[in-house]
Amino acid sequence: MRSLLCLVFVLPLYLSAQDRGQKTTAEFSSQYIAQLKLRAKAVTIIRDNWGIPHIYGKTDADVVFGLMYAQCEDDFKRVEMNYIEKLGRTAEIRGESELYNDLLIRMLIDSADAINDYRKSPEWLKKLLQAHADGINYYLYTHPTVKPALLKKFYPWYQLLWTDGSIGAINTGTVTANDLKRFYSGDGHLSAEVANRYAGDLPSGSNGFAFGPSRTASGNAILYINPHVTFYFRPEVAVQSEEGLHAYGAVTWGQFFVYQGFNEHCGWMHTSSNADVADMYLEKVSPKGKGYVYTYDGKTRPVTEKMIALRYLSNGQLITKNIKTFYTHHGPVMAQRDGQWVSVKAVNRSLQSLVQSWQRTKAKGLEDYKKNMELASNMSNNTVFADNKGNIAYWHGNFMPKRDPDINWNNPVDGSTSATEWRGLHKAEEVLHIYNPASGWIQNCNSTPFTAAGISSPKKEAYPHYMAPDGENFRGINAVKVLSSGDRYTLDKVITAGYDPHLAAFDVLVPALTNAYRQMDTTESNYRLLSEPVALLAAWDRNTSVQSIATTLAIEWAQKIWPTVLSGAVAGNGMDEVEKTKYFALHATPSQVLTPMVATLNELQQKFGTWKMPWGDINRYQRLTGNLNETYDDTKPSIPSGFAASTWGCLPSFVSRAQRGTKLRYGYNGNSFICAVEFGKKVVAKSLLAGGESGDVNSKHFGDQALMYTRGQFKDVLFYKEDVLKYVERTYHPGE
């Protein structure tokens, strides 16, 4: 244990010193480069007419090598940034503001554990891990003008820092980096909050739909893949080897497995899960000697101390900050609540998780996929599934600790007793799931699983609360309404359903506004000001569109009242966002409803000279490269978008806001890679990507899908090689 702690402390220092000692590129040995050149000859990359890389190789490892090379061609900075973050080294390039985000990662993800997992990996996985590092390193070798921000050489254990492709793969209960800063900096008031990159301005998420044979025109199952993430978080790829790999879909930058996609037999769509997989423990801690002890089952145990060395960039220099951190047997101490230390028990990476992530890409149908789920290491995802035998399925989570069902695990629990310990893991068949529901369809929109299949949904009382604490949201309500009424689905009809523009939140909020207005005294100063906009909203069909002035009014107003809607001061505790919205609509005072609308009208008038602004005139898509300090700009080209944030129930999510220095709103989160797949004798699919495949502003694939993206116009997926060869833009081996 002591040697492992030593590795955690020393390894990042060693790697950073190594990186700083190099100039522009890593000094790879001639023998290593010779090996990489030989491997590159065994890999073929075909770029199709959209720039999508189709990677072919004899072995899976060859394909991984080519995939990583191709990812780096498209956007090396995003590949590198994901590993800088998972190494807990972001502050080394972005400064002191990232220090406690780095500390959070370093306390939850241990480099020494990743290295040990690499050493004990089965030989087949070691080959993939080595190929992963080799592909990136070969890109750096063959592109000497590329200057990494920090990592000039990649190591095969890096992928084991991040074994889940989810954007929300870090589970901490409700503990944030701000909690961590308060605890370890001794600053109980915090002059400046640190950024919490795991939470957006508005609740977002993803949509997954599956349609069984009874609901499709062809009698084949159809899957709709619709993740909502930060734009450009995943590229679109295709991989095929002679060892049985043949998959297509979205891969998270820097990872070697298709995260959301399909193969010849089946497809999988992951939505972020709220199933409880991380718990907080209130520890009874007291000082003893030079350290601390905590109480457990009537006895005391020593609090483990670990010194973590973090570094941050300041005025061009790297400053080291040593932080003494604390651990109980539950996990790292990360916060303080009501004077008690809070430790977090969570599993945020594992060897088994990576095995599961890879092997599911080769599943041959439902039974095969079930066996994969028995690995029980998928820690942050729900899964919507369909296959070529007509099966559809849903799993609400996968890794699921057994716990006392009578305890409220949403809150910190007593850490001083063994009664609150995890009791092993639930088997996959015990976890909440749905197989081939009689309704013929499945949906999950990060919402409760108890409406996932309409009348065929699971019963809430059959499962412990910690398995599905998720509430309902307006996307879920809209999805149930849309899918319940549809029939004889084709790919195009599925896409139309997935692009339903109804904003269900305003079915609740707009009546609250009109009711409040009716209560106004006609002599009040704002009565006439509100007359026309309230009448406009009352007549609105609650559908978003580029031309809709009502959408602009509704969303600008709703964002002002939303903190009040969600706050306990109005809605009380234990309600989901739909219940809180209904509570607000019934109990809010006229002033709470009308004053924000007056402010909205005045702001629009001040910004644009009129409040009558069509939604597409202010709600824009502008493609950025992701470079540090790059900003949105009203003077540069942008495209109108008629979609809206999923918060309001919009299925095709487009989360936007006015950015620093802009009057217009710009999208930055929502629909990213979208794909509809039909599993017949041959797979047929259509897809769409936010903007384009390449992160290079000089590439024609930087924005070749941008206009299509804002209109929901899909392209045909080229899954089979004979189809790819009809639309070849370039064929080459890595390095050419």
XYZ file of C-alpha atoms in Angstrom, residues 50-569:
520
model
C -18.089 13.373 -45.141
C -14.578 12.821 -43.823
C -15.740 9.909 -41.631
C -12.789 7.532 -41.052
C -13.404 3.867 -41.827
C -10.567 1.884 -40.239
C -9.636 -1.560 -41.581
C -7.048 -3.975 -40.233
C -6.282 -7.638 -39.801
C -6.413 -7.555 -35.989
C -8.409 -5.571 -33.473
C -5.159 -3.999 -32.292
C -4.378 -2.827 -35.835
C -7.778 -1.153 -35.980
C -7.302 0.516 -32.582
C -3.947 1.858 -33.798
C -5.583 3.319 -36.903
C -8.568 4.652 -34.982
C -6.396 6.605 -32.564
C -4.302 7.970 -35.423
C -7.448 9.097 -37.248
C -8.879 10.713 -34.118
C -5.689 12.713 -33.713
C -5.882 13.801 -37.355
C -9.363 15.136 -36.727
C -8.795 16.804 -33.356
C -5.648 15.964 -31.409
C -6.239 18.734 -28.878
C -9.496 17.114 -27.738
C -7.829 13.702 -27.461
C -5.040 15.199 -25.380
C -7.337 17.345 -23.237
C -9.410 14.374 -22.140
C -6.297 12.672 -20.756
C -4.897 15.835 -19.219
C -8.150 16.020 -17.301
C -8.163 12.355 -16.276
C -4.555 12.693 -15.090
C -5.634 15.588 -12.883
C -3.281 18.040 -14.617
C -5.610 20.623 -16.164
C -4.304 23.422 -13.916
C -0.880 22.960 -15.501
C -2.205 24.540 -18.685
C -5.238 26.537 -17.521
C -4.050 27.929 -14.218
C -4.979 27.905 -10.549
C -8.755 28.048 -11.164
C -8.598 24.353 -12.151
C -6.650 23.244 -9.066
C -9.553 21.710 -7.167
C -11.039 20.090 -10.251
C -7.655 18.375 -10.569
C -7.712 17.430 -6.896
C -11.172 15.886 -7.315
C -9.914 13.724 -10.178
C -6.722 12.721 -8.365
C -8.658 11.655 -5.269
C -11.102 9.556 -7.294
C -8.885 8.162 -10.059
C -5.540 6.742 -8.997
C -2.791 6.514 -11.626
C -1.199 3.662 -9.683
C -4.409 1.642 -9.981
C -4.470 2.194 -13.740
C -0.860 1.054 -14.047
C -1.516 -2.064 -11.974
C -4.603 -2.856 -14.043
C -2.522 -2.607 -17.195
C 0.032 -5.042 -15.775
C -2.640 -7.615 -14.928
C -4.715 -7.136 -18.099
C -5.326 -10.198 -20.259
C -2.975 -10.382 -23.208
C -5.652 -9.481 -25.769
C -6.446 -6.278 -23.871
C -2.782 -5.380 -23.410
C -2.436 -5.473 -27.195
C -5.305 -3.003 -27.535
C -3.924 -0.731 -24.837
C -0.491 -0.702 -26.446
C -2.034 -0.046 -29.859
C -4.008 2.830 -28.316
C -0.819 4.543 -27.154
C 1.064 3.618 -30.342
C -1.537 5.196 -32.632
C -1.371 8.537 -30.812
C 2.409 8.475 -30.529
C 2.770 7.696 -34.221
C 0.580 10.658 -35.042
C 2.846 12.893 -32.940
C 5.948 11.442 -34.589
C 4.592 11.979 -38.102
C 3.295 15.487 -37.294
C 6.269 17.262 -35.728
C 4.640 20.685 -36.133
C 1.818 19.673 -33.766
C 2.621 21.037 -30.333
C 0.874 19.189 -27.515
C -0.356 21.360 -24.675
C 1.231 18.995 -22.139
C 1.387 15.303 -23.106
C 4.153 14.614 -25.599
C 4.037 10.857 -25.178
C 1.097 8.588 -24.411
C 1.290 5.413 -22.339
C -0.759 2.218 -22.658
C -2.285 2.576 -19.180
C -3.841 5.978 -20.008
C -7.050 4.393 -21.328
C -7.458 2.664 -17.939
C -7.885 6.077 -16.332
C -11.146 6.391 -18.212
C -12.974 3.160 -18.788
C -16.419 4.602 -19.474
C -17.167 6.845 -22.459
C -19.805 8.896 -20.650
C -19.438 12.658 -20.319
C -20.737 12.243 -16.757
C -18.512 9.309 -15.843
C -17.319 10.857 -12.555
C -19.649 9.866 -9.717
C -19.331 11.719 -6.400
C -22.825 11.662 -4.942
C -23.624 15.365 -4.663
C -20.091 16.436 -3.740
C -18.606 19.113 -6.015
C -15.185 20.632 -6.571
C -16.414 23.616 -4.558
C -17.063 21.330 -1.566
C -13.547 20.030 -1.991
C -12.085 23.532 -2.061
C -14.010 24.577 1.028
C -12.729 21.557 2.914
C -9.086 21.513 1.848
C -8.441 25.243 1.463
C -10.025 26.106 4.810
C -12.040 28.785 3.010
C -15.568 28.381 4.259
C -16.827 31.350 2.255
C -15.014 31.050 -1.076
C -14.333 34.374 -2.693
C -14.596 32.719 -6.103
C -16.317 29.437 -6.936
C -14.367 26.940 -8.987
C -15.986 25.681 -12.163
C -17.936 22.446 -11.908
C -17.492 20.969 -15.359
C -19.857 18.097 -14.613
C -22.939 20.303 -14.357
C -24.502 22.429 -17.098
C -26.443 25.668 -16.796
C -29.646 23.787 -17.507
C -30.469 20.119 -16.992
C -29.530 18.282 -20.173
C -29.030 14.598 -20.959
C -29.707 12.205 -23.830
C -32.525 10.384 -25.604
C -32.647 6.734 -26.563
C -35.599 5.131 -28.392
C -36.145 1.534 -29.509
C -38.996 0.215 -31.653
C -39.956 -3.444 -31.843
C -41.373 -5.258 -34.899
C -44.985 -4.542 -33.898
C -44.318 -0.797 -34.269
C -42.278 -0.692 -37.486
C -43.381 -0.820 -41.112
C -40.782 -3.460 -42.021
C -41.117 -5.682 -38.957
C -37.466 -4.960 -38.101
C -36.301 -3.375 -34.867
C -35.145 0.250 -35.048
C -32.849 2.093 -32.619
C -32.605 5.882 -32.242
C -29.304 7.145 -30.839
C -29.478 10.733 -29.578
C -26.856 11.756 -26.998
C -26.952 15.309 -25.648
C -23.455 16.446 -24.747
C -21.144 19.397 -25.166
C -20.812 19.967 -28.898
C -17.979 18.060 -30.618
C -17.471 15.775 -27.604
C -17.499 12.716 -29.886
C -16.600 12.064 -33.531
C -18.249 9.557 -35.874
C -16.166 6.496 -36.802
C -16.293 3.040 -38.356
C -14.004 0.132 -37.414
C -13.581 -3.340 -38.945
C -11.063 -6.127 -38.379
C -10.690 -9.767 -39.375
C -11.147 -10.732 -35.704
C -14.891 -10.062 -35.718
C -14.963 -6.339 -35.046
C -17.345 -4.361 -37.272
C -18.879 -1.378 -35.505
C -20.057 2.122 -36.349
C -20.962 5.060 -34.156
C -19.680 7.706 -31.798
C -16.398 7.319 -29.953
C -15.356 9.676 -27.181
C -12.142 11.508 -28.102
C -9.159 9.471 -26.960
C -11.010 6.197 -26.384
C -10.785 3.100 -28.541
C -14.297 1.635 -28.284
C -17.487 2.734 -30.037
C -19.456 4.182 -27.150
C -22.859 4.696 -28.774
C -23.471 2.810 -31.979
C -24.123 -0.502 -33.636
C -22.648 -3.536 -35.350
C -24.119 -6.026 -37.833
C -26.273 -7.630 -35.150
C -27.339 -5.014 -32.625
C -27.069 -1.440 -31.398
C -26.667 0.287 -28.053
C -27.532 3.795 -26.931
C -26.345 5.042 -23.533
C -28.050 7.765 -21.546
C -26.556 9.153 -18.358
C -28.063 7.362 -15.390
C -29.198 8.698 -12.052
C -29.147 5.217 -10.545
C -27.337 5.504 -7.213
C -23.787 4.189 -7.631
C -21.898 6.590 -5.341
C -22.658 7.209 -1.684
C -21.626 9.791 0.893
C -20.741 8.811 4.457
C -20.818 11.100 7.491
C -17.720 10.240 9.494
C -17.296 10.786 13.245
C -13.755 12.138 13.278
C -11.659 13.310 16.215
C -8.002 14.384 16.546
C -5.478 11.946 17.949
C -1.804 12.749 18.231
C -0.687 14.379 14.998
C -3.541 12.893 12.998
C -7.172 11.853 13.189
C -9.267 8.815 13.970
C -12.866 7.993 13.069
C -15.438 5.825 14.823
C -16.659 2.605 13.239
C -18.799 -0.022 14.994
C -17.817 1.326 18.418
C -14.058 1.323 17.745
C -11.697 3.879 16.288
C -9.718 3.597 13.081
C -6.938 5.910 11.872
C -7.782 8.377 9.123
C -5.343 7.700 6.300
C -3.372 10.699 5.085
C -2.019 11.108 1.574
C -0.040 14.044 0.247
C -1.011 14.978 -3.303
C 1.224 17.296 -5.298
C -0.702 19.489 -7.700
C 0.746 22.062 -10.012
C -0.723 25.083 -11.697
C 0.426 27.538 -14.306
C 1.066 31.075 -13.053
C 2.734 33.769 -15.148
C 4.361 31.151 -17.349
C 5.736 29.151 -14.419
C 4.540 25.919 -12.857
C 3.841 26.317 -9.145
C 3.569 23.216 -6.952
C 0.927 23.032 -4.247
C 1.034 20.077 -1.831
C -2.309 19.180 -0.282
C -2.663 16.703 2.551
C -5.773 14.649 1.830
C -7.710 12.253 4.052
C -9.316 8.859 3.523
C -11.471 6.446 5.465
C -12.164 2.879 4.395
C -15.219 4.244 2.570
C -13.104 6.443 0.339
C -11.671 9.971 0.081
C -12.876 12.688 2.459
C -14.233 15.325 0.099
C -16.593 17.641 1.984
C -18.043 18.714 5.282
C -21.741 18.771 6.144
C -23.038 20.161 9.421
C -19.579 19.934 10.936
C -19.007 16.299 9.948
C -16.494 15.040 7.420
C -17.989 13.403 4.342
C -16.214 10.555 2.571
C -17.315 9.296 -0.839
C -17.605 5.651 -1.831
C -17.570 5.250 -5.603
C -15.995 3.268 -8.420
C -15.071 5.618 -11.247
C -12.828 3.358 -13.356
C -11.979 -0.314 -13.458
C -10.337 -2.931 -15.641
C -13.616 -4.834 -15.843
C -15.398 -1.707 -17.036
C -13.034 -1.346 -19.988
C -13.437 -5.033 -20.845
C -17.204 -4.542 -20.852
C -16.964 -1.383 -22.968
C -14.954 -3.231 -25.629
C -16.727 -6.572 -25.658
C -20.204 -5.129 -26.094
C -19.124 -3.791 -29.512
C -18.897 -7.432 -30.633
C -22.229 -8.599 -29.184
C -24.272 -10.711 -31.591
C -27.725 -9.999 -30.194
C -29.747 -9.748 -27.004
C -28.508 -12.919 -25.315
C -24.913 -11.981 -26.037
C -25.502 -8.471 -24.752
C -27.050 -9.857 -21.556
C -23.865 -11.826 -20.922
C -21.889 -8.644 -21.366
C -24.116 -6.871 -18.848
C -23.324 -9.643 -16.341
C -19.869 -8.052 -15.998
C -21.802 -5.404 -14.018
C -19.163 -2.706 -14.481
C -21.018 -0.087 -16.527
C -21.114 2.558 -13.815
C -22.806 5.624 -15.251
C -25.075 4.531 -18.093
C -28.572 3.436 -18.871
C -28.750 1.365 -22.059
C -31.392 1.293 -24.802
C -30.889 -1.685 -27.130
C -32.196 -3.271 -30.344
C -31.062 -6.228 -32.463
C -31.605 -7.946 -35.800
C -33.824 -10.627 -34.261
C -36.453 -8.012 -33.412
C -35.531 -7.681 -29.741
C -35.562 -4.371 -27.905
C -34.390 -3.890 -24.331
C -33.548 -1.370 -21.635
C -31.344 -1.472 -18.538
C -31.492 1.261 -15.912
C -27.873 1.258 -14.838
C -25.717 -1.859 -14.532
C -23.130 -1.594 -11.740
C -25.459 -1.555 -8.748
C -24.329 -2.045 -5.126
C -26.683 -3.884 -2.766
C -27.739 -1.737 0.186
C -30.306 -1.547 2.954
C -33.465 -0.464 1.093
C -34.847 1.246 4.196
C -32.067 3.848 4.228
C -32.332 7.062 2.210
C -29.199 6.826 0.090
C -29.863 10.171 -1.602
C -28.438 11.881 1.494
C -25.174 11.275 3.369
C -25.517 8.181 5.560
C -23.993 7.284 8.924
C -20.409 6.158 8.321
C -19.862 4.947 11.878
C -21.755 1.668 11.446
C -21.400 -1.393 9.245
C -25.166 -1.267 8.705
C -24.585 1.240 5.895
C -21.974 -0.787 4.022
C -22.474 -2.054 0.490
C -23.391 -5.738 0.466
C -21.900 -6.802 -2.824
C -23.407 -6.121 -6.259
C -26.806 -6.890 -7.720
C -26.771 -9.390 -10.559
C -27.636 -7.977 -13.960
C -31.063 -9.634 -13.949
C -31.853 -8.003 -10.588
C -31.185 -4.524 -11.950
C -34.221 -2.740 -13.368
C -34.674 -3.795 -16.992
C -37.234 -4.163 -19.780
C -37.228 -6.862 -22.467
C -39.573 -6.705 -25.480
C -42.438 -4.755 -23.863
C -45.967 -5.301 -25.166
C -46.169 -1.598 -25.993
C -43.571 -2.216 -28.703
C -41.377 0.762 -27.835
C -38.895 1.976 -25.231
C -37.714 5.473 -24.419
C -35.297 6.937 -21.930
C -34.639 10.664 -21.701
C -32.708 10.643 -18.396
C -36.148 10.300 -16.892
C -37.853 7.799 -14.638
C -37.753 4.217 -15.971
C -41.288 3.739 -14.718
C -42.664 5.395 -17.869
C -40.019 3.963 -20.211
C -42.413 1.679 -22.117
C -45.779 3.298 -21.515
C -48.284 0.848 -20.056
C -45.608 -1.880 -20.189
C -43.219 -0.012 -17.896
C -41.783 -1.612 -14.745
C -43.581 -1.061 -11.437
C -41.862 1.267 -9.001
C -42.703 -0.814 -5.949
C -40.803 -3.806 -7.350
C -37.382 -2.167 -6.921
C -35.447 -0.529 -4.094
C -35.461 3.263 -4.366
C -31.715 3.514 -4.871
C -31.999 1.655 -8.190
C -34.105 4.383 -9.788
C -34.308 7.647 -7.858
C -34.797 9.456 -11.180
C -37.822 11.679 -11.489
C -39.803 12.599 -14.567
C -38.752 15.407 -16.881
C -40.478 17.196 -19.732
C -38.513 15.333 -22.413
C -39.767 12.068 -20.950
C -43.348 13.336 -20.949
C -43.039 14.440 -24.559
C -41.365 11.191 -25.649
C -44.120 9.050 -24.112
C -46.768 11.156 -25.841
C -45.038 10.994 -29.222
C -44.106 7.292 -29.170
C -47.474 6.146 -27.799
C -49.289 7.654 -30.763
C -46.903 6.518 -33.521
C -47.075 3.387 -35.642
C -45.486 1.745 -38.719
C -42.191 3.462 -38.038
C -39.554 3.798 -40.728
C -36.135 5.404 -40.276
C -37.547 8.715 -41.485
C -40.560 8.513 -39.167
C -38.277 7.712 -36.234
C -36.157 10.768 -37.054
C -39.315 12.898 -37.273
C -40.389 11.610 -33.860
C -36.934 12.355 -32.466
C -37.228 15.920 -33.753
C -40.622 16.654 -32.240
C -40.518 20.407 -31.435
C -43.050 20.514 -28.603
C -41.903 22.249 -25.403
C -43.978 20.434 -22.794
C -42.787 22.608 -19.898
C -44.801 25.505 -21.268
C -47.985 23.451 -21.181
C -47.622 24.051 -17.437
C -45.906 27.447 -17.287
C -47.865 29.455 -19.856
C -51.242 28.898 -18.123
C -49.608 30.139 -14.910
C -48.625 33.314 -16.754
C -52.055 33.911 -18.261
C -53.747 33.258 -14.916
C -51.450 35.737 -13.180
C -52.159 38.333 -15.845
C -55.929 37.908 -15.413
C -55.456 38.760 -11.740
C -53.747 42.069 -12.545
C -55.506 45.328 -11.890
C -56.083 46.994 -15.251
C -54.695 50.227 -13.815
C -51.301 48.702 -12.989
C -48.412 50.266 -14.892
C -47.367 47.063 -16.690
C -50.853 45.877 -17.621
C -50.759 47.316 -21.154
C -47.110 46.330 -21.656
C -47.969 42.691 -20.931
C -51.203 42.555 -22.910
C -49.839 41.641 -26.341
C -47.042 39.241 -25.253
C -49.374 37.365 -22.887
C -51.985 37.026 -25.636
C -49.273 35.786 -28.021
C -48.165 33.110 -25.565
C -51.748 32.092 -24.769
C -52.364 31.399 -28.470
C -49.013 29.622 -28.979
C -48.995 25.884 -29.753
C -45.878 25.462 -27.547
C -43.833 24.275 -30.520
C -40.418 25.777 -31.127
C -39.389 27.021 -34.565
C -37.055 29.487 -36.246
C -39.929 31.923 -36.908
C -41.556 31.733 -33.456
C -41.559 34.956 -31.419
C -43.459 33.132 -28.668
C -40.541 30.701 -28.251
C -38.177 33.614 -27.637
C -40.461 35.153 -25.021
C -41.168 31.853 -23.303
C -37.564 30.689 -22.994
C -36.077 34.043 -22.018
C -38.781 34.337 -19.347
C -38.515 30.716 -18.189
C -34.789 31.010 -17.605
C -35.470 33.843 -15.171
C -38.023 31.900 -13.137
C -36.295 28.503 -13.361
C -34.097 28.905 -10.250
C -37.251 29.705 -8.269
C -39.086 26.766 -9.820
C -36.352 24.371 -8.726
C -35.669 25.928 -5.330
C -36.928 24.371 -2.121
C -38.248 27.765 -1.067
